Coordinates of C-alpha atoms and ligand atoms in Angstrom, one line a residue:
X31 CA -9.8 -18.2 3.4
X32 CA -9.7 -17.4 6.8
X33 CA -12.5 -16.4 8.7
X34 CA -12.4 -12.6 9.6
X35 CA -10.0 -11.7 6.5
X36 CA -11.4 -9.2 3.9
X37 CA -8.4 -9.7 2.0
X38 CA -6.0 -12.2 1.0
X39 CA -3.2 -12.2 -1.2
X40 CA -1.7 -15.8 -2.2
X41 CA 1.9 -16.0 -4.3
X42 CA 0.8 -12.5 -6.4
X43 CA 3.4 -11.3 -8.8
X44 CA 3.6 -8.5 -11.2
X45 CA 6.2 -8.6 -13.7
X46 CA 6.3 -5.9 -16.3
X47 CA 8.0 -6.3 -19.6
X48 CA 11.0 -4.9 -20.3
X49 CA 12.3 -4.1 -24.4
X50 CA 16.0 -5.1 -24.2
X51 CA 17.8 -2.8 -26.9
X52 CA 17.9 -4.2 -30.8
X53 CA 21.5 -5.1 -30.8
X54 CA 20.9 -7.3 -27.7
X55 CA 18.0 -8.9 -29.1
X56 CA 20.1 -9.6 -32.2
X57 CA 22.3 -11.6 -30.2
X58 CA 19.7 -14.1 -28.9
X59 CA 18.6 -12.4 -25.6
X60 CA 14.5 -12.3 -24.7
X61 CA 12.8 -9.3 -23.8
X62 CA 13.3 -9.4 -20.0
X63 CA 10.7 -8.7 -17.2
X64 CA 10.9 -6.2 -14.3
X65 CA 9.8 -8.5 -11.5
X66 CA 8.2 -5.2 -9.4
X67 CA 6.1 -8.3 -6.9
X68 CA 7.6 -11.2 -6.9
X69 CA 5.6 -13.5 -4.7
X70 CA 3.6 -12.1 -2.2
X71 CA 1.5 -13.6 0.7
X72 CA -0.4 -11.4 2.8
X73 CA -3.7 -10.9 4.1
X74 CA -5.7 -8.1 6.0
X75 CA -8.2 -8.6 8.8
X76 CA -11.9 -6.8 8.6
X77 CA -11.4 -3.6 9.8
X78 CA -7.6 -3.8 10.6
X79 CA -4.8 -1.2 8.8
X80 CA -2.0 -3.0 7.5
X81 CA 1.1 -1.0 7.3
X82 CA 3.4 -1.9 4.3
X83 CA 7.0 -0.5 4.6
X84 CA 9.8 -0.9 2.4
X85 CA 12.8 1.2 0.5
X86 CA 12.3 3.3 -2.7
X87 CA 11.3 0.7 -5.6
X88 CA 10.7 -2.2 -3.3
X89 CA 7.1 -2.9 -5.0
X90 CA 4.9 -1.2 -2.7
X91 CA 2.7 1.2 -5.2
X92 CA 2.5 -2.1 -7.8
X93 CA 1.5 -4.5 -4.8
X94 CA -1.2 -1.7 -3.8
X95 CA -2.0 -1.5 -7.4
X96 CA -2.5 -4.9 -7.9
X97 CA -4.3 -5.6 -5.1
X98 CA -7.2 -3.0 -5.9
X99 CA -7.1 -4.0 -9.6
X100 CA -5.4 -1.5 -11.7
X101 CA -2.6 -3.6 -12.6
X102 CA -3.4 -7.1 -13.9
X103 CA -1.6 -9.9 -11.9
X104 CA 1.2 -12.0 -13.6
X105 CA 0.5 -14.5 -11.1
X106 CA -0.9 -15.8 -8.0
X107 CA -4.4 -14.4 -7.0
X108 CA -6.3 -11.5 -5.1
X109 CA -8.9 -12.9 -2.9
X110 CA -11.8 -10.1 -1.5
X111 CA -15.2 -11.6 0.8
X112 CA -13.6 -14.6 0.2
X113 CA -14.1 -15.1 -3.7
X114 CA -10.9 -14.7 -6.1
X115 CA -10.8 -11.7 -8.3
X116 CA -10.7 -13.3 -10.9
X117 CA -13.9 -15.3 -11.0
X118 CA -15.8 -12.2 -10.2
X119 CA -18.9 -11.7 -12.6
X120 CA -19.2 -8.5 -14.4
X121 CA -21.8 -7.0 -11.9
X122 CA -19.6 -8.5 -9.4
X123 CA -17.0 -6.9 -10.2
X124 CA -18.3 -3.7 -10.6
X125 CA -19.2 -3.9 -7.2
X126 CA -15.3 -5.2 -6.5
X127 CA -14.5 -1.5 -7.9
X128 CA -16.7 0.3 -5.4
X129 CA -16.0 -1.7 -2.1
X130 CA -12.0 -1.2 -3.1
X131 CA -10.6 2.2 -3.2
X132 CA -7.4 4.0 -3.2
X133 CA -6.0 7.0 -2.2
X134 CA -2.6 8.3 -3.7
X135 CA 0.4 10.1 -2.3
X136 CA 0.2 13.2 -4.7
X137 CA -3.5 14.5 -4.5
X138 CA -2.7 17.2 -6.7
X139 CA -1.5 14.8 -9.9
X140 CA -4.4 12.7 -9.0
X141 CA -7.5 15.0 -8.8
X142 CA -8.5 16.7 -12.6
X143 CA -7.0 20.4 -12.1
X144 CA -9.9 21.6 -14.6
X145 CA -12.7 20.2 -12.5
X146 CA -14.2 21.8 -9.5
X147 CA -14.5 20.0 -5.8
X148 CA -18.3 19.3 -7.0
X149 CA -17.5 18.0 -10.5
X150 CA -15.0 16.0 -9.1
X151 CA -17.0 14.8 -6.1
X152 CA -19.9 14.4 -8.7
X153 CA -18.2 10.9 -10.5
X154 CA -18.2 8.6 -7.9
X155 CA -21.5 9.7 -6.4
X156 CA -22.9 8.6 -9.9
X157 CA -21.4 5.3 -10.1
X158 CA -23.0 4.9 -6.8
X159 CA -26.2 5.7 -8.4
X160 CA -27.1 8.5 -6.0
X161 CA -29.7 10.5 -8.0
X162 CA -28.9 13.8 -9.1
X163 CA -31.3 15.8 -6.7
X164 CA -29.2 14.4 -3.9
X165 CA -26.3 15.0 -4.6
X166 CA -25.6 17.9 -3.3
X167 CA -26.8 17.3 0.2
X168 CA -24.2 14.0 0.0
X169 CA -21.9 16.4 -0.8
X170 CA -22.0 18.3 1.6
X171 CA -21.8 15.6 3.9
X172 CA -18.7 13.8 2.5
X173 CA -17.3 17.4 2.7
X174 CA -17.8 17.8 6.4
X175 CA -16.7 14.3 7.2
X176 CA -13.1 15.0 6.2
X177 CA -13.1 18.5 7.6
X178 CA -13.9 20.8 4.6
X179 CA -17.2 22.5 3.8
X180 CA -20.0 23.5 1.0
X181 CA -17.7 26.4 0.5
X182 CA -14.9 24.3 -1.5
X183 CA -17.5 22.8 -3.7
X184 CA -16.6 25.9 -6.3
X185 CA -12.9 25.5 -5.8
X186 CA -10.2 24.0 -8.1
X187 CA -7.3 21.5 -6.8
X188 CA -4.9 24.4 -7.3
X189 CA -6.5 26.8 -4.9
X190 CA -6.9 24.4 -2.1
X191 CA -3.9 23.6 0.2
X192 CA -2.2 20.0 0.2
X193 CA -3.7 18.7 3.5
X194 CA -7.1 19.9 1.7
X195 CA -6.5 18.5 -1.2
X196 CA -5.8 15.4 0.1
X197 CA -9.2 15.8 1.7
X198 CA -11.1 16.0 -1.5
X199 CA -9.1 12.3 -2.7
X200 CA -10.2 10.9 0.9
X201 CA -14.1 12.0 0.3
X202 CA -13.9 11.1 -3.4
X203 CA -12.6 7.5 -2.1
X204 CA -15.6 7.5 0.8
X205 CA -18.1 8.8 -1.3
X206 CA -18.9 5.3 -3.1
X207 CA -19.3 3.8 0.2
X208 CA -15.8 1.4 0.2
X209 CA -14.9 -1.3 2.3
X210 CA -11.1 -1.4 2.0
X211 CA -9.1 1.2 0.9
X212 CA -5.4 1.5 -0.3
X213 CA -4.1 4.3 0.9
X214 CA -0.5 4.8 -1.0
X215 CA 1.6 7.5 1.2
X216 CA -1.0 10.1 1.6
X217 CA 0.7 12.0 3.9
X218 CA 4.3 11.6 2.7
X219 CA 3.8 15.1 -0.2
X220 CA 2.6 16.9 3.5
X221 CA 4.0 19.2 5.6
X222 CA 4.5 17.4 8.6
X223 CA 2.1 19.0 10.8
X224 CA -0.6 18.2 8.6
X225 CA 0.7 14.1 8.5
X226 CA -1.0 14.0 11.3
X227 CA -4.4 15.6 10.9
X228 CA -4.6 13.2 7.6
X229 CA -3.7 10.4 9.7
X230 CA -6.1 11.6 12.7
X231 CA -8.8 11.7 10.5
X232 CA -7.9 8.3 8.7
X233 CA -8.0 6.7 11.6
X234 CA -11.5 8.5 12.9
X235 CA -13.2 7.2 9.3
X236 CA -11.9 4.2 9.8
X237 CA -14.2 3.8 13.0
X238 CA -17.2 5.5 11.6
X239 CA -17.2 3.3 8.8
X240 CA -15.6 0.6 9.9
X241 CA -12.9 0.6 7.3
X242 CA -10.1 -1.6 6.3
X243 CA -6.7 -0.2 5.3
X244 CA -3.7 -1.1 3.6
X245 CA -1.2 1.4 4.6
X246 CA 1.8 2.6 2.4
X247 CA 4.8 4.0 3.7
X248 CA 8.6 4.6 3.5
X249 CA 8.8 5.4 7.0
X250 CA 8.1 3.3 9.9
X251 CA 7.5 6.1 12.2
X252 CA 4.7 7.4 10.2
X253 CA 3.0 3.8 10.1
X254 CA 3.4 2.1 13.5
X255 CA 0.8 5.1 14.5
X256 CA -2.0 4.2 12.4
X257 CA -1.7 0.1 12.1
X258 CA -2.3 -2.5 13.9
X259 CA 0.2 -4.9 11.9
X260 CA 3.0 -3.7 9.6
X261 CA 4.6 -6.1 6.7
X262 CA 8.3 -5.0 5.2
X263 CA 8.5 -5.3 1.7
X264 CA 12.2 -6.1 -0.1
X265 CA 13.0 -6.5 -3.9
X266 CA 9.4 -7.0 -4.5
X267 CA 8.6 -9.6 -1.6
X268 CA 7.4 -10.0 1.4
X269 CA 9.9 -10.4 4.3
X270 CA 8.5 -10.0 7.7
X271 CA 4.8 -9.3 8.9
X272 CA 4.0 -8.6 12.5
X273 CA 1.9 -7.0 14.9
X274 CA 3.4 -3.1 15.0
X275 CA 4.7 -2.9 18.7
X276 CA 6.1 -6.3 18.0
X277 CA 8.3 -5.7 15.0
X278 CA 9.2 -2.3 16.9
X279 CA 10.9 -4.0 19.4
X280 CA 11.6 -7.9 18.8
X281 CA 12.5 -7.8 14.3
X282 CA 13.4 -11.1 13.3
X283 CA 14.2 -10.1 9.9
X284 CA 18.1 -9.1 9.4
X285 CA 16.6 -6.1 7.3
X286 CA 13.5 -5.4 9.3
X287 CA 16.5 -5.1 12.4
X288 CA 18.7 -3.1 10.3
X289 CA 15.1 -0.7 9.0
X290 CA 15.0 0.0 12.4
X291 CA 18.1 0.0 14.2
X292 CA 17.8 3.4 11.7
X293 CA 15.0 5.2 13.5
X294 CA 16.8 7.4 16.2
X295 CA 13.9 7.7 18.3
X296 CA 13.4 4.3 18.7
X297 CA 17.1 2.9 19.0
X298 CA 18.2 4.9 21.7
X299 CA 14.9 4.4 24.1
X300 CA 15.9 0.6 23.2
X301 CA 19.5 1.3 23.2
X302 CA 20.0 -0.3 20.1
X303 CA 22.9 -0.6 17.9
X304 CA 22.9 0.8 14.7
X305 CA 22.9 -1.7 11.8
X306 CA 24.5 -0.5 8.4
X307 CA 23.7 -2.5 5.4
X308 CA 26.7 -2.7 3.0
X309 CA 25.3 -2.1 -1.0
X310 CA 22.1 -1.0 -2.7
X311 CA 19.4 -3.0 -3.2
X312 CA 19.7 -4.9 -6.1
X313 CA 17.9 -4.4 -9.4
X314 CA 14.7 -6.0 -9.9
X315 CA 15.3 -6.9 -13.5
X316 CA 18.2 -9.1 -12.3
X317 CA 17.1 -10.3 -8.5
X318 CA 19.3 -12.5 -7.0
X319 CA 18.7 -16.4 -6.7
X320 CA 18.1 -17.5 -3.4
X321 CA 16.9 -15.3 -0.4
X322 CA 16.4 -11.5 -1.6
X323 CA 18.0 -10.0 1.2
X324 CA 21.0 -12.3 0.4
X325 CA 23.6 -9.7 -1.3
X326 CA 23.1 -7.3 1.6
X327 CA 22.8 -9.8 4.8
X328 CA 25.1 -9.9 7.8
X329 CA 24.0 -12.8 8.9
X330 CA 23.9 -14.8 5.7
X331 CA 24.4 -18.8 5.5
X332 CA 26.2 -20.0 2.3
X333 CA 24.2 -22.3 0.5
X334 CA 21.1 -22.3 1.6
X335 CA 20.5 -18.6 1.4
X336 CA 21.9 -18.0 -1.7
X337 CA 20.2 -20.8 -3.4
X338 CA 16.6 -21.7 -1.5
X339 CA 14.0 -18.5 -1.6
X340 CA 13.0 -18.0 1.8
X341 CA 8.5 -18.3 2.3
X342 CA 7.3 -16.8 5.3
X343 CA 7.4 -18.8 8.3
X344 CA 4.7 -18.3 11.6
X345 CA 7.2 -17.9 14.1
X346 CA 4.5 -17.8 17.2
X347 CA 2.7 -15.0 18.4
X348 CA 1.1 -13.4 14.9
X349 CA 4.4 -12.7 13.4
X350 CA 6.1 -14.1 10.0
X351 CA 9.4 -14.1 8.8
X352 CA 11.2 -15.1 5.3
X353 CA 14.6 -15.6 6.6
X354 CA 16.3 -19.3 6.6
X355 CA 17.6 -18.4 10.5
X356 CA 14.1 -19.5 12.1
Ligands
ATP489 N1 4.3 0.8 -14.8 C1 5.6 0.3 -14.6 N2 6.3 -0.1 -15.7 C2 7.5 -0.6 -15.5 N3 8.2 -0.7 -14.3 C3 7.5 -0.2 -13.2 C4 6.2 0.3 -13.3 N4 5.8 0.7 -12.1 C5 6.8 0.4 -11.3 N5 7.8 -0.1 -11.9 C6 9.1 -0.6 -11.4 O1 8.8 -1.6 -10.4 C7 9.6 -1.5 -9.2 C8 8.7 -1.2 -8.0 O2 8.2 0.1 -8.1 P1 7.1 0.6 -7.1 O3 6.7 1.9 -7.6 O4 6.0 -0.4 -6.9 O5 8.0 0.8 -5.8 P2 7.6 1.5 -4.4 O6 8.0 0.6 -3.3 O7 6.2 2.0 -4.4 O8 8.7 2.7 -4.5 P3 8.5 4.2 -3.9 O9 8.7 4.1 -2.4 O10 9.5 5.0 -4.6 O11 7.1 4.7 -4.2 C9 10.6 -0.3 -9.5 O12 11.8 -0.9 -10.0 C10 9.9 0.5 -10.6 O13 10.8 1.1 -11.4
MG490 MG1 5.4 3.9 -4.3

């Protein structure tokens, strides 16, 4: 493991299980497998954000899930402080569980709607193993941190806004003292005038504490802001990770170029042509063989994209592609 990385991820896949109907089974087919991750490399830097960007189903929420241990790998390994997961202790572990944290896109399905802020503040202060007697003060605290006050202690989820409610998930996530937080579109289920308070104040606990992030997002424009490198998933891999102004303006990827030939903003201060991709992306119960991106690429090379799988590739300068053209 590399000096100054919290977090490395090496060839990580998560495969779930999928029942194929009796008659098929009858007929000599095996239960298949969902292949959500598929073979990730990755690592995050001590106190860096990592923005991961990718379409609708490309394995982002199961990657984050993985990572912070709530899905069980099929493969490959989760390296934190240098040690792997997996050969964590017990007591290790349960310190793995505190340092690691996540924060979820719909802070109203993930906070209990029948406890108050306090009750639900109270759980994580207790697995801290803050005594009861000081609680409250903590509370307070961890309340003013992300902009609320004693006042919401009595509230419910349901009579707080969204941007508040997103609040109470980001104190719940600081309150056990984390190193390294997932955050999994927090802002995306906001109005977009309070994106950017949740992402201002993000970004200001991230000094005070001296947090690490990985950053989830289906929109570049609402990463590049908050991190320092950005890494495009596809069909449950990896394709290009680079520093954020970087990928902005010099994409290697053929899809990374096409993600952003998208964003009007950007393409016309860069006068940029606008790249459609031809299809959907393909199934991740059937992937194609070869190169992911393969089925959709302009710029595809019959055979050796359609039959070699692509690994990233340091092309200079802090920036990886998966593509057969460098
Ligand atoms: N618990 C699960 N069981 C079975 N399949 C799952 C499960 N969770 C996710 N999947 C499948 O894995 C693939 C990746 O899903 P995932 O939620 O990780 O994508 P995502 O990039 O986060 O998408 P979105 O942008 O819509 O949140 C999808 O095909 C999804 O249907
Ligand atoms: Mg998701």
């Amino acid at each position: 493991m590399r000096a100054g990385n919290l977090l490395e991820v090496n060839g990580l896949k998560k495969y779930f299980p999928v029942q194929r109907s009796l008659a098929s089974r009858l007929f000599g087919q095996r239960p298949g497998w969902l292949k959500a991750v598929d073979g990730v490399d990755l690592f995050i830097r001590e106190g860096e954000t990592l923005g991961l960007v990718g379409e609708s189903g490309s394995g982002k929420s199961t990657l984050g899930r993985t990572v912070v241990g709530l899905y069980e790998a099929t493969a490959g390994e989760v390296r934190f402080e240098g040690r792997p997961v997996k050969e964590l202790s017990p007591q290790e572990r349960k310190s793995f569980r505190q340092k690691v944290q996540m924060i979820f896109q719909n802070p109203y399905s993930s906070l209990n709607p029948r406890k108050t802020v306090r009750q639900i503040l109270d759980v994580p202060l207790r697995m801290r193993g803050v005594p009861g007697p000081e609680r409250p003060s903590e509370m307070e605290e961890l309340l003013e941190r992300v902009g609320l006050s004693r006042w919401h202690l009595n509230q419910y989820p349901h009579q707080l806004s969204g941007g508040q409610r997103q609040r109470i998930g980001i104190a719940r996530a600081l309150a056990v003292h984390p190193r390294f937080i997932v955050a999994d579109e927090p802002v995306s289920a906001l109005d977009v005038s309070v994106q950017a308070q949740i992402i201002n104040l993000l970004m200001d606990l991230q000094e005070q504490f001296r947090l690490t992030y990985l950053f989830i997002a289906h929109d570049i424009n609402v990463v590049h802001h908050i991190s320092n490198r950005i890494a495009v998933m596809y069909l449950g891999r990896v394709v290009e990770i680079a520093g954020s102004e970087e990928l902005l303006t010099a994409p290697r990827h053929p899809y990374t170029k096409a993600l952003i030939s998208a964003i009007p903003e950007i393409s016309k201060i860069r006068r940029r042509e606008r790249i459609l991709l031809e299809g959907t992306i393909p199934s991740p119960l059937n992937p194609p063989p070869g190169c992911c991106f393969q089925t959709r690429c302009p710029e595809k090379k019959d055979p050796v994209c359609t039959q070699i799988v692509p690994t990233l590739k340091d092309v200079g300068g802090d920036h990886f592609v998966a593509c057969h053209l460098y």
